[in-house]
Amino acid sequence: MTLVRDVRLLFWRKMRETLRQPVWIVSGLSTPLLYLALFDPLLKGLHSPLFGGVHGNSVMNVFVPGILALMAFGSGMGAGWTVIWELQSGVIERFRVTPTRRFSLLMGPVLRDTVMFVIPAALVLFVAHFFGFDLHWLGLIILFILYCMLTAVVSAISGSLGLVLQDIGSLAAAVTGLQLPLTLLAGVLLPLSIGPNWLKVIAHFNPMYYVVNASRVLAAGSIQNAQVWQAFLVMFPLLVVVLWWATRVYGKVVA
Amino acid sequence: MDLAIQTQQLKKRFAQRVKGRVKWVEAVAGVDMAVQSGEIYGFLGPNGAGKTTTLRMLTTLLPMDSGEAVVAGFDLRSQAHMVRRHIGYVSQLGGADLNATGWENLILAGQLYGMTSTQVRNRAKELVEVFDLGQIVQRGARTYSGGQRRRLEVALGIIHRPEVLFLDEPTTGLDPQNRHNLWQQIRQLQSTGTTVFLTTHYLEEADALADRLAIMDSGRIISEGAPDQLKQQVAGDVIVIEDSFNPNQLSWMARLLEKEAFVRRIHTEEGKLLLYVADAAANMQEVFKILHHHSLRPQRVSLSQASLDDVFLKATGRSLRDVGQEGEGQ
């Protein structure tokens, strides 16, 4: 299978690049750990039944899945920047002249971003456990699958936007412009169940909302739950459509 | 396979937004050419002439609007995948992955063409030797000098031994020594049977390298043939009169000489007057006579052969050197 081989080769190219720049690994980890260290104490001061009552006792059980969602989004977000650099240095054009499928060109960075979500996320869970986060293994595995799909979607979109816009300024505006409403409307920091109705209605149009909802349920160890299959029902078709579109963008782009 | 590249009425236009209105610009306006297998074929023209656009279409990067093209024996439109297997391409941008070492770049490039690890390692060693990359190949490509990077990029373009190699302005930004080295290596490639298609806006490069060349301007081929053949088409000889003349004096002299029957064409440049004549040796005396008659004693009068610039000048009315400089300033 040349496709699998090419994806593997291009994935390792990006992986080597990441491992050469440990700064990114450190900065990727510092945000979630800072949230745990500096934001969690604030949450403890709130009345936990206000937003945590449904899912368990610890505030952490509500808070950590949200942090993971931020990490999943953030890990895919940067793809567009590197794509623009590689477009400018001609790397993408050079690969596009080889017989490699455009899909493998896309999947190299997408898989790298996914791996670069999983590793620090696992570390965060480990730390959070000491802050009182309960580990439900099966639920967490399904949660990770869901979040990896989210990273892949964000990475493919960011990368394609980079190819289309070809300008760092416009890309930054587009990506950060999407990030805040999408994460807030997913209830990343506080569950939207405590919010007004109009907010919940808008949130239903945000795919990430379903993912974050499902992740709270999964983190609590509940697997056979409507919210879980709803999340997969939203994310799977979304992933397929986004990858299809991004592959087409890779096929057309000209520097 | 006799022809490496063949095109018929190749066309491409781009939409350009000018003051809110969409204007269509014909970047390539019907290019016909036939490149023989094993030759070095040059595309010479100023920036913006459509050279790179043509090359991007031929390398499958850009879909053509209309026309037909066969590259390395495969139809460009319906067999793009097969075309990609048989060509190599070194873009103007270069395309070395700066975050990887030269060696990693080479290995990955070979593997993407389906070479096995043994094959690709042997081939990479060979190329490291040929392009003299031994000292630096284990270093990150970001640390390379311009010439080193170019050498790596050309090596990347030929790692799979392509039948047809496309080079887009391969020596732009290189110093004279590196430029001559690269020319040497391009000739070497030709001797192993590779067809080389290159674009350039350097006259010397086209002259020195190309077996045949097409001169391009505004999306069209305006002249095609072997460099010597092209130069002969223009009046064979040129008389160059040089002094620190100001533009007024130059145009006055031009008007003066224009009337003479033996002068085919006149071109003025900074402090220089170029007379295109049929037989310079014979006409020289006449020129001196006229100049002396008007008490003009120029510092230098010399004879030169017509250059490719003269070919361009004749076809377009502009000097390629001038146009080239305009383009680079953009």
Coordinates of C-alpha atoms in Angstrom, one line a residue:
Chain A
M1 CA 0.0 0.0 0.0
T2 CA 1.8 3.1 -1.2
L3 CA -0.8 5.3 0.4
V4 CA -0.1 4.0 3.9
R5 CA 3.6 4.1 3.3
D6 CA 3.5 7.7 2.0
V7 CA 1.3 8.8 5.0
R8 CA 3.8 7.2 7.3
L9 CA 6.8 8.8 5.6
L10 CA 5.2 12.3 5.6
F11 CA 4.0 11.8 9.2
W12 CA 7.5 11.1 10.4
R13 CA 8.8 14.1 8.5
K14 CA 6.5 16.3 10.6
M15 CA 7.2 14.4 13.7
R16 CA 11.0 14.8 13.4
E17 CA 10.4 18.5 12.8
T18 CA 8.4 18.7 16.1
L19 CA 10.9 16.7 18.1
R20 CA 13.6 19.1 16.9
Q21 CA 11.8 22.0 18.4
P22 CA 11.2 21.1 22.0
V23 CA 10.0 24.6 22.7
W24 CA 6.7 23.8 21.1
I25 CA 6.2 20.7 23.3
V26 CA 6.9 22.8 26.4
S27 CA 4.6 25.6 25.4
G28 CA 1.9 23.2 24.4
L29 CA 2.0 21.7 27.9
S30 CA 2.3 24.9 29.9
T31 CA -1.2 26.2 29.0
P32 CA -3.2 23.2 30.3
L33 CA -1.0 22.9 33.4
L34 CA -1.3 26.5 34.2
Y35 CA -5.1 26.1 33.9
L36 CA -4.9 23.3 36.4
A37 CA -2.7 25.2 38.8
L38 CA -4.1 28.7 38.6
F39 CA -7.7 28.3 37.5
D40 CA -8.8 25.2 39.4
P41 CA -8.4 26.8 42.8
L42 CA -11.0 29.5 41.7
L43 CA -13.4 26.8 40.7
K44 CA -13.2 25.2 44.1
G45 CA -14.4 28.4 45.6
L46 CA -17.7 28.2 43.6
H47 CA -20.6 26.0 44.7
S48 CA -19.9 22.9 42.9
P49 CA -23.6 21.8 42.5
L50 CA -24.0 24.8 40.3
F51 CA -22.3 23.1 37.5
G52 CA -20.7 19.9 38.8
G53 CA -23.6 18.3 40.6
V54 CA -24.8 16.1 37.8
H55 CA -21.5 14.4 37.0
G56 CA -19.9 13.7 40.2
N57 CA -18.3 15.2 43.2
S58 CA -15.1 16.7 42.0
V59 CA -15.1 20.0 40.1
M60 CA -12.2 18.5 38.3
N61 CA -14.4 15.9 36.6
V62 CA -16.2 18.8 34.8
F63 CA -13.2 21.0 34.3
V64 CA -10.6 18.6 32.9
P65 CA -12.6 17.4 29.9
G66 CA -13.0 21.1 28.9
I67 CA -9.3 21.7 29.2
L68 CA -8.7 18.6 27.0
A69 CA -11.1 20.1 24.4
L70 CA -9.0 23.3 24.4
M71 CA -5.9 21.3 23.9
A72 CA -7.4 19.3 21.1
F73 CA -8.5 22.4 19.3
G74 CA -5.2 24.2 20.0
S75 CA -3.1 21.3 18.8
G76 CA -4.7 21.4 15.3
M77 CA -4.9 25.1 15.1
G78 CA -1.3 25.8 14.2
A79 CA -1.3 23.6 11.1
G80 CA -2.0 26.6 8.8
W81 CA 1.1 28.5 9.9
T82 CA 3.5 25.8 8.9
V83 CA 1.6 25.2 5.7
I84 CA 2.2 28.8 4.7
W85 CA 5.9 28.6 5.5
E86 CA 6.1 25.4 3.5
L87 CA 4.2 27.0 0.6
Q88 CA 6.7 29.9 0.6
S89 CA 9.7 27.7 0.7
G90 CA 8.4 25.5 -2.1
V91 CA 8.2 22.3 -0.1
I92 CA 4.5 21.7 -0.8
E93 CA 5.0 22.4 -4.5
R94 CA 7.9 19.9 -4.6
F95 CA 5.8 17.2 -3.0
R96 CA 2.9 18.0 -5.3
V97 CA 5.1 17.1 -8.3
T98 CA 5.8 13.7 -6.9
P99 CA 3.4 10.8 -7.5
T100 CA 2.3 11.0 -3.9
R101 CA -1.4 11.3 -3.3
R102 CA -2.6 14.7 -2.1
F103 CA -4.4 12.8 0.7
S104 CA -1.0 11.7 2.2
L105 CA 0.3 15.3 1.9
L106 CA -2.7 16.3 4.1
M107 CA -2.5 13.5 6.5
G108 CA 1.2 13.9 7.4
P109 CA 0.6 17.1 9.5
V110 CA -2.9 16.0 10.6
L111 CA -1.6 12.9 12.2
R112 CA 1.3 14.7 13.7
D113 CA -1.1 17.2 15.3
T114 CA -3.2 14.3 16.6
V115 CA -0.2 12.7 18.3
M116 CA 0.9 16.0 19.6
F117 CA -2.5 16.3 21.3
V118 CA -2.5 12.8 22.8
I119 CA 0.9 12.9 24.5
P120 CA 0.5 16.1 26.5
A121 CA -3.2 15.3 27.1
A122 CA -2.3 12.1 28.8
L123 CA 0.2 13.9 30.9
V124 CA -2.4 16.5 31.9
L125 CA -4.8 13.6 33.0
F126 CA -2.0 12.2 35.1
V127 CA -1.4 15.5 36.8
A128 CA -5.2 16.1 37.2
H129 CA -5.6 12.8 38.9
F130 CA -3.6 14.2 41.8
F131 CA -5.9 17.2 41.9
G132 CA -8.9 14.8 42.3
F133 CA -9.8 13.8 38.8
D134 CA -11.3 10.3 38.6
L135 CA -9.8 8.0 35.9
H136 CA -12.4 5.9 34.1
W137 CA -10.3 4.0 31.6
L138 CA -12.7 2.9 29.0
G139 CA -14.5 6.2 29.0
L140 CA -11.2 8.0 28.6
I141 CA -10.2 5.9 25.6
I142 CA -13.4 6.7 23.8
L143 CA -13.0 10.3 24.9
F144 CA -9.5 10.4 23.3
I145 CA -10.9 9.0 20.0
L146 CA -13.4 11.7 19.9
Y147 CA -10.9 14.4 20.7
C148 CA -8.4 13.1 18.1
M149 CA -11.2 13.4 15.5
L150 CA -11.6 17.0 16.7
T151 CA -7.9 17.7 16.4
A152 CA -7.8 16.2 12.9
V153 CA -10.8 18.3 11.8
V154 CA -9.2 21.5 13.2
S155 CA -5.8 20.7 11.7
A156 CA -7.2 19.9 8.3
I157 CA -9.3 23.1 8.2
S158 CA -6.4 25.3 9.5
G159 CA -4.0 23.8 7.0
S160 CA -6.4 24.3 4.1
L161 CA -7.2 27.8 5.2
G162 CA -3.4 28.4 5.1
L163 CA -3.3 27.1 1.5
V164 CA -6.2 29.2 0.4
L165 CA -5.4 32.4 2.2
Q166 CA -1.6 32.1 1.8
D167 CA -1.1 35.0 4.2
I168 CA -0.2 34.6 7.9
G169 CA -2.2 37.7 9.0
S170 CA -5.5 36.6 7.3
L171 CA -5.0 33.1 8.6
A172 CA -4.5 34.3 12.2
A173 CA -7.6 36.4 11.9
A174 CA -9.7 33.5 10.6
V175 CA -8.4 30.9 13.0
T176 CA -8.5 32.8 16.2
G177 CA -11.8 34.4 15.1
L178 CA -13.2 30.9 15.0
Q179 CA -11.5 29.6 18.1
L180 CA -13.1 31.8 20.7
P181 CA -16.8 31.4 19.7
L182 CA -16.4 27.7 19.0
T183 CA -14.8 26.9 22.3
L184 CA -17.1 29.2 24.4
L185 CA -20.2 27.8 22.6
A186 CA -19.0 24.3 23.4
G187 CA -19.0 25.0 27.1
V188 CA -15.3 24.4 27.5
L189 CA -14.8 26.3 30.7
L190 CA -18.3 26.0 32.2
P191 CA -21.0 23.6 31.1
L192 CA -23.7 25.4 29.0
S193 CA -26.4 23.5 31.0
I194 CA -26.2 26.4 33.5
G195 CA -26.7 29.0 30.8
P196 CA -29.8 30.5 29.3
N197 CA -31.9 28.8 26.7
W198 CA -30.8 31.0 23.7
L199 CA -27.2 30.1 24.4
K200 CA -28.0 26.4 24.3
V201 CA -29.9 26.8 21.1
I202 CA -27.0 28.4 19.3
A203 CA -24.6 25.9 20.8
H204 CA -26.5 23.1 19.0
F205 CA -25.1 24.4 15.7
N206 CA -21.5 24.0 17.0
P207 CA -20.1 20.5 16.4
M208 CA -17.7 21.0 19.3
Y209 CA -20.6 21.4 21.7
Y210 CA -21.5 17.7 21.2
V211 CA -17.9 16.6 21.7
V212 CA -17.5 18.5 24.9
N213 CA -20.8 17.3 26.2
A214 CA -19.9 13.7 25.4
S215 CA -16.5 14.1 26.9
R216 CA -17.9 15.1 30.3
V217 CA -20.2 12.0 30.3
L218 CA -17.3 9.8 29.2
A219 CA -14.9 11.2 31.8
A220 CA -17.5 10.3 34.4
G221 CA -17.3 6.7 33.2
S222 CA -20.7 6.6 31.5
I223 CA -20.4 5.0 28.0
Q224 CA -23.8 3.9 26.9
N225 CA -25.2 7.4 26.7
A226 CA -27.1 9.3 24.1
Q227 CA -24.6 12.2 24.2
V228 CA -21.8 9.8 23.3
W229 CA -23.3 8.5 20.1
Q230 CA -24.6 11.9 19.2
A231 CA -21.1 13.2 19.3
F232 CA -19.9 10.4 17.0
L233 CA -22.8 11.0 14.7
V234 CA -21.7 14.6 14.3
M235 CA -18.0 14.2 14.3
F236 CA -17.6 11.2 11.9
P237 CA -19.4 12.8 8.9
L238 CA -17.7 16.1 9.7
L239 CA -14.3 14.4 9.6
V240 CA -15.0 12.7 6.3
V241 CA -16.2 15.9 4.6
V242 CA -13.4 18.0 6.0
L243 CA -10.7 15.6 4.9
W244 CA -12.3 15.3 1.5
W245 CA -12.4 19.0 1.1
A246 CA -8.9 19.5 2.4
T247 CA -7.5 16.9 0.0
R248 CA -9.1 18.8 -2.9
V249 CA -7.5 22.1 -1.6
Y250 CA -4.1 20.3 -1.6
G251 CA -4.6 19.3 -5.2
K252 CA -5.4 22.7 -6.5
V253 CA -3.2 25.2 -4.6
V254 CA -0.6 27.2 -6.3
A255 CA 2.0 29.4 -4.5
Chain B
M1 CA 10.2 8.3 -27.6
D2 CA 11.4 11.0 -29.9
L3 CA 9.7 14.0 -28.3
A4 CA 10.1 14.6 -24.6
I5 CA 7.5 17.5 -24.5
Q6 CA 5.0 18.4 -27.1
T7 CA 2.3 21.1 -26.8
Q8 CA -0.3 22.5 -29.0
Q9 CA -2.0 25.8 -28.3
L10 CA -1.3 25.6 -24.6
K11 CA -3.3 28.4 -22.9
K12 CA -3.8 29.8 -19.4
R13 CA -5.4 32.9 -18.2
F14 CA -5.8 34.4 -14.8
A15 CA -8.4 36.7 -13.3
Q16 CA -6.9 39.8 -11.9
R17 CA -8.7 42.4 -9.9
V18 CA -8.0 45.9 -11.0
K19 CA -9.8 48.6 -9.1
G20 CA -12.6 46.2 -8.2
R21 CA -13.1 45.0 -11.7
V22 CA -12.1 41.5 -12.8
K23 CA -9.7 41.6 -15.7
W24 CA -8.6 38.5 -17.5
V25 CA -4.9 38.3 -18.2
E26 CA -3.6 35.8 -20.7
A27 CA -0.5 34.5 -19.0
V28 CA 0.1 31.8 -21.7
A29 CA -1.5 32.6 -25.0
G30 CA -1.2 29.6 -27.2
V31 CA 2.2 27.9 -26.9
D32 CA 3.3 25.4 -29.5
M33 CA 6.5 23.6 -29.0
A34 CA 8.3 20.3 -29.5
V35 CA 11.2 19.4 -27.2
Q36 CA 13.4 16.6 -28.5
S37 CA 14.4 13.8 -26.1
G38 CA 17.8 14.4 -24.7
E39 CA 18.2 18.1 -25.5
I40 CA 18.5 21.1 -23.2
Y41 CA 15.6 23.4 -24.1
G42 CA 15.5 26.9 -22.8
F43 CA 12.7 29.3 -22.2
L44 CA 14.1 32.8 -22.3
G45 CA 12.1 35.9 -21.5
P46 CA 11.5 38.7 -19.1
N47 CA 9.7 38.2 -15.8
G48 CA 6.0 37.9 -16.4
A49 CA 6.4 36.5 -19.9
G50 CA 4.6 33.3 -18.9
K51 CA 7.6 31.0 -18.6
T52 CA 6.8 29.8 -15.1
T53 CA 3.1 29.4 -15.8
T54 CA 3.9 27.2 -18.8
L55 CA 6.3 25.2 -16.7
R56 CA 3.7 24.8 -13.9
M57 CA 1.3 23.5 -16.4
L58 CA 3.8 21.0 -17.8
T59 CA 4.7 19.8 -14.4
T60 CA 1.0 19.1 -13.5
L61 CA 0.9 21.8 -10.9
L62 CA -1.6 24.0 -12.7
P63 CA -4.5 22.8 -14.9
M64 CA -4.3 24.2 -18.4
D65 CA -7.3 26.1 -19.8
S66 CA -7.1 24.7 -23.3
G67 CA -4.7 23.0 -25.6
E68 CA -2.9 19.7 -25.7
A69 CA 0.3 18.6 -24.1
V70 CA 2.3 15.3 -23.9
V71 CA 5.1 15.1 -21.4
A72 CA 7.5 12.1 -21.2
G73 CA 5.1 10.2 -23.5
F74 CA 2.0 10.7 -21.3
D75 CA -1.0 13.0 -21.9
L76 CA -0.8 15.8 -19.4
R77 CA -4.6 16.0 -18.9
S78 CA -5.6 12.4 -18.6
Q79 CA -2.3 10.8 -17.3
A80 CA -1.0 13.4 -14.8
H81 CA -0.1 10.7 -12.4
M82 CA 2.2 9.0 -15.0
V83 CA 3.7 12.3 -16.0
R84 CA 4.6 12.9 -12.3
R85 CA 6.5 9.6 -12.2
H86 CA 8.7 10.5 -15.1
I87 CA 9.5 14.1 -14.5
G88 CA 11.6 16.1 -12.0
Y89 CA 11.0 19.7 -11.1
V90 CA 13.1 22.3 -9.3
S91 CA 11.0 25.3 -8.7
Q92 CA 12.2 28.9 -8.3
L93 CA 11.4 28.7 -4.6
G94 CA 13.6 25.7 -4.2
G95 CA 11.6 23.4 -2.1
A96 CA 14.2 22.0 0.3
D97 CA 12.6 21.2 3.7
L98 CA 14.6 23.6 5.9
N99 CA 13.7 21.8 9.1
A100 CA 15.3 18.6 7.9
T101 CA 18.9 17.7 7.1
G102 CA 20.0 17.4 3.5
W103 CA 20.2 13.7 3.9
E104 CA 16.6 13.4 5.2
N105 CA 15.5 15.5 2.4
L106 CA 17.1 13.2 -0.2
I107 CA 15.9 10.0 1.4
L108 CA 12.3 11.2 1.7
A109 CA 12.2 12.5 -1.9
G110 CA 13.4 9.1 -3.2
Q111 CA 10.9 7.2 -1.1
L112 CA 8.0 9.3 -2.4
Y113 CA 8.9 8.0 -5.8
G114 CA 8.6 4.5 -4.6
M115 CA 12.3 3.7 -4.3
T116 CA 13.3 1.1 -1.7
S117 CA 15.5 2.2 1.2
T118 CA 18.6 0.5 -0.3
Q119 CA 18.0 2.0 -3.7
V120 CA 17.4 5.5 -2.3
R121 CA 20.4 5.3 0.0
N122 CA 22.7 4.3 -2.8
R123 CA 21.3 7.0 -5.1
A124 CA 21.6 9.6 -2.3
K125 CA 25.2 8.8 -1.8
E126 CA 25.9 9.1 -5.5
L127 CA 24.2 12.5 -5.6
V128 CA 26.1 13.7 -2.5
E129 CA 29.2 12.9 -4.4
V130 CA 28.2 14.6 -7.6
F131 CA 26.9 17.7 -6.0
D132 CA 29.7 17.9 -3.5
L133 CA 27.4 17.9 -0.4
G134 CA 29.5 15.5 1.7
Q135 CA 30.5 18.2 4.3
I136 CA 27.0 19.5 4.9
V137 CA 24.6 16.7 4.1
Q138 CA 24.0 15.8 7.8
R139 CA 23.3 19.4 8.8
G140 CA 19.9 21.1 8.8
A141 CA 19.2 22.6 5.4
R142 CA 18.4 25.9 7.1
T143 CA 22.1 26.4 7.7
Y144 CA 23.1 26.0 4.0
S145 CA 24.4 28.9 1.9
G146 CA 22.4 29.8 -1.3
G147 CA 24.7 27.7 -3.5
Q148 CA 24.6 24.7 -1.2
R149 CA 20.8 24.8 -1.0
R150 CA 20.5 25.0 -4.8
R151 CA 22.7 22.0 -5.2
L152 CA 20.6 20.1 -2.7
E153 CA 17.4 21.1 -4.5
V154 CA 18.7 20.1 -7.9
A155 CA 19.7 16.7 -6.3
L156 CA 16.2 16.4 -4.9
G157 CA 14.8 17.0 -8.3
I158 CA 16.8 14.2 -10.0
I159 CA 16.9 11.6 -7.3
H160 CA 14.5 9.3 -9.2
R161 CA 16.4 9.7 -12.5
P162 CA 13.6 11.5 -14.3
E163 CA 13.4 11.4 -18.0
V164 CA 12.5 15.1 -18.2
L165 CA 13.9 17.6 -15.7
F166 CA 12.2 21.0 -15.3
L167 CA 14.3 23.8 -13.9
D168 CA 12.7 27.1 -13.1
E169 CA 15.3 29.9 -13.1
P170 CA 17.9 27.5 -11.7
T171 CA 20.7 29.9 -11.2
T172 CA 18.9 33.0 -9.9
G173 CA 20.6 34.3 -6.9
L174 CA 23.8 32.3 -7.4
D175 CA 27.2 33.8 -7.7
P176 CA 29.1 33.3 -11.0
Q177 CA 31.2 30.4 -9.7
N178 CA 28.2 28.5 -8.4
R179 CA 26.3 29.3 -11.6
H180 CA 29.1 27.8 -13.8
N181 CA 29.2 24.7 -11.6
L182 CA 25.5 24.2 -12.0
W183 CA 25.7 24.6 -15.7
Q184 CA 28.4 22.0 -15.7
Q185 CA 26.1 19.6 -13.7
I186 CA 23.2 20.3 -16.1
R187 CA 25.3 19.4 -19.1
Q188 CA 26.4 16.3 -17.2
L189 CA 22.7 15.3 -16.8
Q190 CA 22.1 15.8 -20.4
S191 CA 25.0 13.4 -21.2
T192 CA 23.2 10.7 -19.2
G193 CA 20.2 11.1 -21.5
T194 CA 18.0 13.4 -19.4
T195 CA 16.0 16.0 -21.2
V196 CA 16.3 19.4 -19.5
F197 CA 13.7 22.1 -19.8
L198 CA 14.8 25.3 -18.2
T199 CA 13.5 28.8 -17.9
T200 CA 15.8 31.8 -17.5
H201 CA 16.0 35.5 -17.9
Y202 CA 19.7 35.4 -18.2
L203 CA 20.9 35.7 -21.8
E204 CA 24.3 34.2 -21.0
E205 CA 22.6 31.2 -19.4
A206 CA 20.4 30.5 -22.4
D207 CA 23.3 31.0 -24.7
A208 CA 25.7 28.8 -22.8
L209 CA 23.3 25.9 -22.0
A210 CA 20.5 25.6 -24.4
D211 CA 20.6 23.4 -27.5
R212 CA 17.5 25.1 -28.6
L213 CA 15.5 27.9 -27.1
A214 CA 12.2 29.7 -27.3
I215 CA 12.1 33.4 -26.6
M216 CA 8.9 34.3 -24.8
D217 CA 7.1 37.5 -24.3
S218 CA 3.6 38.3 -23.1
G219 CA 2.6 34.6 -23.1
R220 CA 3.7 33.8 -26.6
I221 CA 6.8 32.2 -28.2
I222 CA 8.1 35.0 -30.4
S223 CA 11.2 33.1 -31.8
E224 CA 12.5 29.6 -31.6
G225 CA 15.7 27.8 -32.6
A226 CA 19.3 27.1 -31.7
P227 CA 21.0 30.2 -30.2
D228 CA 23.4 30.7 -33.1
Q229 CA 20.6 30.3 -35.6
L230 CA 18.5 32.9 -33.8
K231 CA 21.4 35.3 -33.7
Q232 CA 22.0 34.9 -37.4
Q233 CA 18.5 35.8 -38.1
V234 CA 19.1 39.2 -36.7
A235 CA 21.5 41.3 -38.7
G236 CA 24.8 39.5 -38.3
D237 CA 27.0 42.3 -37.0
V238 CA 26.7 45.2 -34.6
I239 CA 28.8 48.3 -34.4
V240 CA 28.9 49.7 -30.9
I241 CA 29.8 53.3 -30.4
E242 CA 30.6 54.3 -26.9
D243 CA 31.3 57.5 -25.1
S244 CA 30.0 59.6 -22.3
F245 CA 27.2 60.9 -24.5
N246 CA 24.1 62.4 -23.1
P247 CA 20.7 61.2 -24.3
N248 CA 20.3 64.2 -26.6
Q249 CA 23.6 63.7 -28.3
L250 CA 22.7 60.0 -28.7
S251 CA 19.4 60.6 -30.4
W252 CA 20.9 63.2 -32.6
M253 CA 23.6 60.7 -33.7
A254 CA 20.9 58.1 -34.2
R255 CA 18.9 60.4 -36.5
L256 CA 22.1 61.1 -38.4
L257 CA 23.0 57.5 -39.0
E258 CA 19.5 56.3 -39.6
K259 CA 19.5 57.8 -43.1
E260 CA 22.3 55.5 -44.2
A261 CA 21.2 52.6 -46.4
F262 CA 23.5 50.1 -44.7
V263 CA 22.1 50.7 -41.2
R264 CA 19.3 48.2 -40.6
R265 CA 18.4 49.2 -37.1
I266 CA 19.6 51.5 -34.4
H267 CA 19.3 51.1 -30.7
T268 CA 20.5 53.4 -28.0
E269 CA 21.5 52.6 -24.4
E270 CA 23.2 54.5 -21.7
G271 CA 26.1 56.2 -23.4
K272 CA 26.0 53.6 -26.2
L273 CA 24.8 53.5 -29.7
L274 CA 24.3 50.1 -31.4
L275 CA 24.2 50.0 -35.2
Y276 CA 22.9 46.8 -36.7
V277 CA 24.5 46.4 -40.1
A278 CA 24.9 43.8 -42.8
D279 CA 28.7 43.8 -42.9
A280 CA 30.4 45.6 -40.1
A281 CA 33.9 45.5 -41.4
A282 CA 32.9 47.1 -44.7
N283 CA 30.5 49.6 -43.1
M284 CA 32.8 50.7 -40.4
Q285 CA 34.7 53.2 -42.6
E286 CA 31.4 54.8 -43.6
V287 CA 30.5 55.2 -40.0
F288 CA 33.8 56.8 -39.2
K289 CA 33.5 59.2 -42.1
I290 CA 30.1 60.4 -41.0
L291 CA 31.2 60.8 -37.4
H292 CA 34.3 62.7 -38.4
H293 CA 32.3 64.9 -40.7
H294 CA 30.4 66.1 -37.7
S295 CA 33.6 66.3 -35.6
L296 CA 32.6 63.4 -33.4
R297 CA 35.4 61.4 -31.9
P298 CA 33.9 58.7 -29.7
Q299 CA 36.1 57.0 -27.1
R300 CA 35.4 53.6 -28.3
V301 CA 34.0 52.0 -31.5
S302 CA 33.9 48.2 -31.5
L303 CA 32.4 45.3 -33.4
S304 CA 30.3 42.7 -31.8
Q305 CA 28.3 39.7 -32.8
A306 CA 24.5 39.9 -32.4
S307 CA 23.5 38.5 -29.0
L308 CA 20.2 36.9 -27.9
D309 CA 19.3 40.3 -26.5
D310 CA 19.4 41.6 -30.1
V311 CA 17.1 38.8 -31.1
F312 CA 14.7 39.8 -28.3
L313 CA 15.0 43.4 -29.3
K314 CA 14.2 42.8 -32.9
A315 CA 11.1 40.8 -32.0
T316 CA 9.7 43.0 -29.3
G317 CA 11.3 46.4 -29.7
R318 CA 12.5 46.3 -26.1
S319 CA 15.8 45.2 -24.7
L320 CA 15.6 42.1 -22.5
R321 CA 18.1 43.6 -20.1
D322 CA 15.9 46.6 -19.5
V323 CA 12.7 44.6 -19.2
G324 CA 14.4 42.1 -16.8
Q325 CA 15.4 44.9 -14.5
E326 CA 11.9 46.3 -14.5
G327 CA 10.6 42.9 -13.6
E328 CA 13.0 42.4 -10.7
G329 CA 12.1 45.7 -9.2
Q330 CA 8.5 44.7 -8.8

